[in-house]
XYZ file of C-alpha atoms in Angstrom:
415
model
C -0.099 -0.111 0.220
C 2.431 2.733 1.306
C 5.016 1.465 -1.363
C 3.094 1.881 -4.424
C 1.658 4.837 -3.383
C 5.093 6.471 -3.394
C 5.879 5.413 -6.416
C 2.393 6.628 -8.015
C 2.875 10.265 -6.128
C 7.304 10.399 -7.346
C 6.292 12.673 -10.758
C 9.193 13.824 -12.883
C 7.707 17.863 -12.588
C 10.784 20.564 -12.664
C 9.548 23.658 -11.704
C 12.638 26.245 -12.189
C 13.467 29.071 -9.001
C 16.028 31.688 -10.040
C 18.785 31.363 -8.268
C 22.038 33.843 -8.326
C 24.169 30.500 -9.380
C 22.342 29.730 -12.371
C 21.040 26.593 -10.356
C 18.196 24.923 -10.795
C 15.290 23.387 -8.255
C 13.467 20.592 -8.565
C 9.748 19.952 -6.534
C 8.697 16.190 -6.579
C 5.418 15.855 -4.828
C 4.475 13.120 -2.502
C 1.433 11.359 -2.799
C 1.171 11.410 0.958
C 0.351 15.068 0.703
C -1.759 17.420 -2.107
C 0.094 18.397 -4.833
C 0.857 22.103 -4.189
C 4.382 24.642 -4.204
C 5.530 25.802 -1.102
C 5.062 29.678 -0.818
C 8.028 31.484 -1.622
C 10.194 31.811 1.027
C 13.436 32.888 2.558
C 14.521 28.827 1.922
C 14.835 27.567 -1.504
C 16.242 23.966 -2.323
C 19.134 24.008 -4.797
C 20.958 21.853 -6.756
C 24.793 22.140 -7.444
C 27.572 20.058 -8.956
C 28.331 19.284 -5.296
C 27.308 16.876 -3.634
C 25.033 15.751 -6.591
C 24.920 17.319 -9.883
C 21.465 18.258 -12.181
C 22.159 15.459 -14.609
C 23.300 13.145 -11.447
C 19.494 13.883 -10.186
C 17.139 13.580 -13.655
C 18.995 10.109 -14.288
C 18.431 9.097 -10.750
C 14.923 10.299 -10.246
C 14.612 8.302 -13.932
C 15.847 5.181 -12.968
C 14.466 5.483 -8.982
C 11.164 5.709 -10.642
C 11.268 2.595 -12.686
C 12.811 0.989 -8.992
C 10.006 1.903 -6.921
C 7.404 0.552 -9.475
C 9.268 -2.531 -10.084
C 9.207 -2.898 -6.313
C 5.388 -2.185 -6.196
C 4.842 -5.407 -8.871
C 7.337 -7.544 -7.996
C 8.206 -7.099 -4.077
C 11.888 -6.719 -5.203
C 14.119 -3.676 -4.832
C 17.453 -2.595 -6.037
C 19.983 -1.778 -3.498
C 22.649 1.186 -4.290
C 25.771 0.049 -5.609
C 28.030 0.843 -2.469
C 30.139 -1.538 -0.468
C 27.595 -2.541 2.629
C 30.444 -4.477 4.812
C 32.154 -1.103 5.183
C 29.703 1.630 5.272
C 30.600 3.896 8.606
C 28.539 6.520 10.304
C 28.955 9.527 7.924
C 26.567 11.418 5.245
C 26.165 9.387 1.966
C 23.904 11.574 -0.174
C 20.362 9.635 -1.230
C 17.981 10.343 -3.684
C 15.614 12.326 -1.822
C 14.705 14.563 1.010
C 11.134 16.072 2.395
C 10.180 19.092 3.565
C 7.244 21.197 4.499
C 7.181 24.743 5.730
C 5.001 26.952 8.259
C 4.097 30.833 8.196
C 3.303 33.073 11.084
C -0.092 31.149 11.311
C 1.800 28.176 12.946
C 0.019 25.689 10.209
C 2.477 23.301 8.103
C 1.890 23.119 4.771
C 1.472 19.720 2.806
C 4.981 18.413 2.490
C 6.727 17.316 -0.590
C 9.465 14.984 -1.577
C 12.067 17.379 -3.140
C 15.652 15.325 -4.828
C 18.333 15.432 -2.228
C 20.702 18.537 -2.456
C 22.143 22.026 -1.028
C 19.701 24.473 0.219
C 19.538 28.350 -0.089
C 19.091 30.512 2.814
C 18.669 33.892 3.762
C 21.464 34.825 5.492
C 19.541 36.706 8.059
C 17.486 32.924 9.093
C 17.388 32.855 12.606
C 18.540 29.489 12.852
C 21.916 31.015 11.164
C 22.044 34.026 13.492
C 20.531 32.894 16.743
C 20.885 29.315 16.383
C 16.537 28.802 16.646
C 16.942 24.970 15.746
C 16.190 21.295 16.281
C 16.805 17.907 14.834
C 15.857 14.023 15.657
C 17.671 11.069 15.170
C 15.810 7.850 14.250
C 16.582 4.553 12.234
C 14.709 1.642 9.671
C 15.990 -1.582 9.181
C 15.245 -3.991 6.493
C 13.893 -7.480 8.059
C 14.982 -10.592 6.705
C 11.575 -10.323 4.128
C 12.091 -7.460 2.870
C 9.821 -5.317 4.841
C 11.171 -1.995 6.702
C 10.725 -1.198 10.214
C 11.032 1.900 12.044
C 11.772 2.131 15.538
C 9.328 4.491 18.273
C 8.310 7.429 15.834
C 6.402 8.787 17.455
C 8.326 9.217 20.700
C 10.570 11.317 18.300
C 7.864 13.719 17.105
C 6.601 14.289 21.190
C 10.417 14.930 21.901
C 10.572 17.478 19.088
C 7.154 18.982 19.968
C 8.927 19.440 23.471
C 11.902 20.978 22.251
C 9.551 23.200 19.974
C 8.270 24.874 22.630
C 11.204 25.512 24.430
C 13.024 27.057 21.136
C 9.564 29.292 20.744
C 8.989 27.329 17.821
C 6.060 25.845 16.559
C 6.405 21.663 15.636
C 4.846 19.697 13.136
C 2.097 17.386 15.018
C 2.999 13.690 15.700
C 1.323 12.224 12.584
C 2.311 14.987 10.554
C 6.101 13.924 11.774
C 5.235 10.022 11.272
C 4.260 10.455 7.857
C 6.844 12.265 6.634
C 9.412 9.792 7.619
C 7.499 7.224 6.045
C 7.461 8.959 3.188
C 11.311 9.859 3.250
C 12.566 6.659 3.957
C 10.217 4.946 1.435
C 11.462 7.130 -1.419
C 14.938 6.007 -0.551
C 14.385 2.250 -0.025
C 17.375 1.271 -2.235
C 19.567 2.820 0.448
C 18.422 0.538 3.428
C 21.288 -1.816 3.858
C 20.427 -5.345 3.602
C 19.636 -6.996 6.873
C 22.480 -7.202 9.495
C 25.034 -4.639 7.563
C 23.530 -1.279 9.224
C 20.256 0.744 9.189
C 18.881 3.905 7.232
C 19.671 7.091 9.947
C 16.311 9.672 9.230
C 17.730 12.735 10.422
C 14.226 15.483 10.932
C 15.317 19.267 11.310
C 13.587 21.927 12.825
C 14.704 25.559 11.482
C 13.734 29.203 12.145
C 14.288 29.808 8.339
C 12.642 33.253 8.096
C 14.706 36.179 8.023
C 15.097 38.609 10.752
C 17.604 40.944 12.754
C 16.932 41.847 15.883
C 16.374 38.965 18.273
C 13.274 37.659 17.983
C 11.452 34.313 17.045
C 11.451 33.865 13.142
C 8.528 34.111 11.055
C 8.885 31.427 9.533
C 9.584 27.944 9.809
C 11.017 24.891 7.544
C 10.949 21.488 8.542
C 12.902 18.734 6.540
C 14.348 14.987 6.569
C 17.388 13.694 5.012
C 18.696 10.277 5.476
C 21.846 8.636 5.115
C 22.736 4.505 5.296
C 25.571 4.001 8.692
C 27.215 1.717 10.165
C 28.964 1.595 13.417
C 28.938 5.288 15.439
C 32.181 4.898 16.943
C 35.367 3.506 15.064
C 35.380 0.978 17.953
C 32.304 -1.242 16.541
C 30.660 -2.475 19.418
C 33.857 -3.368 20.438
C 34.346 -1.161 24.263
C 34.751 2.464 24.203
C 37.219 4.747 26.511
C 35.985 7.857 28.100
C 37.633 10.451 29.791
C 35.804 12.676 32.648
C 35.182 16.501 31.670
C 36.335 18.775 34.650
C 36.343 21.510 33.176
C 34.141 22.074 30.469
C 30.211 21.623 31.124
C 27.507 20.352 28.450
C 24.327 21.897 30.307
C 23.298 23.818 32.878
C 20.149 24.181 35.132
C 17.360 26.148 33.389
C 18.845 25.698 30.439
C 18.414 24.086 27.040
C 20.383 20.901 28.072
C 17.431 18.478 28.190
C 15.900 19.597 24.223
C 17.430 18.702 21.324
C 18.254 22.034 19.786
C 21.823 22.427 17.290
C 23.797 24.476 20.193
C 24.030 21.713 22.473
C 25.824 19.691 20.075
C 28.461 22.702 18.768
C 29.047 23.059 22.664
C 30.755 19.547 23.271
C 33.118 19.992 19.877
C 36.300 21.858 21.829
C 36.084 19.192 24.821
C 35.621 16.056 22.538
C 38.310 17.699 20.486
C 40.720 17.462 23.397
C 39.707 13.910 24.210
C 40.008 12.621 21.098
C 43.678 14.135 20.425
C 44.824 12.167 23.809
C 43.288 8.636 22.514
C 39.736 9.039 23.949
C 36.691 7.876 22.597
C 34.501 10.449 24.080
C 33.993 12.716 26.741
C 31.775 12.059 29.762
C 30.460 15.374 31.680
C 29.661 15.651 35.184
C 26.996 18.590 36.621
C 28.081 21.651 36.550
C 27.130 22.822 40.521
C 28.599 20.478 42.369
C 30.971 18.684 39.870
C 30.100 15.222 41.466
C 27.045 13.862 39.568
C 27.169 11.926 36.046
C 25.047 14.012 33.483
C 25.924 12.334 29.726
C 28.403 11.291 27.338
C 28.833 13.946 24.617
C 25.833 12.605 22.420
C 24.643 9.155 25.088
C 22.739 8.512 27.974
C 25.281 6.399 30.660
C 24.158 3.626 32.547
C 26.286 2.497 35.306
C 25.894 -1.556 36.759
C 26.520 -3.058 40.159
C 25.059 -6.198 41.684
C 22.992 -6.535 38.484
C 21.563 -3.126 39.915
C 20.996 -0.842 36.495
C 21.278 3.172 37.487
C 21.261 6.207 35.370
C 21.041 9.926 35.600
C 17.415 10.719 36.334
C 15.980 13.374 33.877
C 15.865 17.170 34.996
C 15.962 19.261 32.511
C 19.710 19.119 31.524
C 20.319 15.571 30.251
C 18.402 14.966 27.433
C 15.417 12.294 27.359
C 16.499 9.644 25.492
C 14.462 7.281 23.411
C 17.092 4.475 23.491
C 17.664 5.286 27.046
C 14.184 5.345 27.781
C 13.622 1.809 25.695
C 16.602 0.060 27.468
C 14.877 1.379 31.233
C 11.853 -0.549 29.926
C 13.154 -3.266 28.386
C 15.516 -3.899 31.769
C 12.465 -4.053 33.684
C 10.607 -5.993 31.978
C 13.107 -8.575 32.296
C 13.123 -8.574 36.048
C 16.365 -5.991 36.216
C 15.399 -3.002 38.955
C 16.883 0.209 37.358
C 17.223 3.330 39.580
C 16.829 6.799 37.890
C 18.533 8.970 40.307
C 21.660 10.776 41.097
C 24.841 8.913 40.282
C 27.956 9.996 41.686
C 31.636 9.997 39.868
C 32.814 7.835 42.964
C 30.190 5.307 41.600
C 32.620 4.438 38.832
C 35.039 2.802 40.867
C 33.067 0.017 41.959
C 30.561 -0.767 39.031
C 30.604 -4.293 37.480
C 29.315 -2.931 33.778
C 29.196 1.068 32.319
C 27.596 1.469 29.014
C 25.795 4.140 26.845
C 22.902 4.275 25.034
C 21.762 6.349 21.974
C 20.012 6.195 18.292
C 23.156 6.480 16.588
C 25.537 4.248 19.064
C 22.010 1.916 20.015
C 23.795 0.460 23.120
C 27.941 1.255 23.425
C 29.613 -0.713 26.198
C 32.568 1.628 27.870
C 35.937 -0.933 28.312
C 37.262 2.154 30.792
C 36.845 6.191 32.191
C 39.641 7.873 32.880
C 38.750 10.102 36.030
C 41.923 12.606 37.633
C 44.219 10.659 36.220
C 42.929 7.226 37.115
C 41.407 4.689 34.579
C 38.431 2.461 35.679
C 38.255 -1.039 33.478
C 35.160 -2.850 32.699
C 35.723 -5.940 30.660
C 37.804 -4.239 27.949
C 37.643 -7.461 25.598
C 33.530 -6.896 25.656
C 30.191 -6.727 26.430
C 29.274 -7.226 30.092
C 27.095 -9.532 30.919
C 23.534 -6.952 32.033
C 24.750 -5.059 28.722
C 25.141 -7.710 26.008
C 21.613 -9.145 27.457
C 20.037 -5.454 26.955
C 21.669 -5.102 23.738
C 20.872 -8.341 21.578
C 17.076 -8.015 23.358
C 17.037 -4.396 21.789
C 18.149 -4.613 18.253
C 16.818 -7.756 18.127
C 13.274 -6.275 18.236
C 14.666 -3.225 16.374
C 15.389 -5.426 13.515
C 12.559 -7.736 13.590
C 14.309 -10.717 15.015
C 11.986 -11.117 17.751
C 8.483 -10.489 18.556
C 7.597 -7.249 18.736
C 5.966 -7.220 22.830
C 6.328 -4.181 23.461
C 4.426 -2.490 20.226
C 7.278 -0.445 19.603
C 7.757 -1.050 15.799
C 6.562 0.508 12.593
C 6.305 -1.596 9.854
C 6.836 -0.860 6.218
C 6.034 -3.175 3.183
């Protein structure tokens, strides 16, 4: 149903927009929305020789439309011609992205698929000048039977709505968000790795693209989704990572934006992360900024500590991102009889911990082999997963990939 809808909704409909670079803009309508153009705005989608040329786009559109039709009639999907055994966590340009706009009235227009490419934006856009932007991250997996699974997309939609409220932005509804994700994934189906080779990373963005000069919310917003096939986030793969506790820089402060997925949170961690990586560490573990004693999170992951089969993780209180993988691991662990505590976890507890692991959409669950704090190194089974982390990793990934029954009702299947 959804596959054939996408195939019939993609048209060779090229609408040109003026550009100082004399490049063209291509609009492709999605069947999940009405066939109307976006209003003239401060953001245009541009296609230049980098990362994809116009000739490449035209030939790809022609070939991909045939692929989509072939998929809907034969049930066989042609995969992109890349070495699936060597993909890492990096951007690989795919075929389509999705966009919809919101004006001052707070109502989002119907969304559209467009060829993946560069965007043109007003230099006075709020996202560029004042950081008024959010993003999300989720994944799609290919099952052995060829069907596609999304993992808890409605949770990402709810988190974006919460973040948008904090950043004075309108947000797509849960229904709009989920349908946009489905549309984008199905249009890029050939880029979803074969079973066991990785996943399709989905990046929704919400940006203040309207022009402002004085500090104020933007008059216009753009919701955009692009995707990329990915492998493991850390170069170690599922091998244990090595962290260092950061004692000088802090990721978030009480009353700030640490609890929402705003773009500025991530630029702020690059300094400490770069220093740590230059010293040979995988990433940084942050402490709270008031007492400098309680664990908060890694640069882009939540942290868990295991002692005597009791799992502890820092509680959500405004400075820690409420990770969807974090929430899922807690629920899976409790369903399997583990005691899980969400509380203040002191840095001293790292000394006696049996296991430590990180969770996040990109990493899923990554075992921590060692943590260095004030020149002291604490090790936790540097040869691989601990018993608890291995059990939880296997349970969650089996569910995400469709290898086990989804008793949690977390996955959304696309045909």
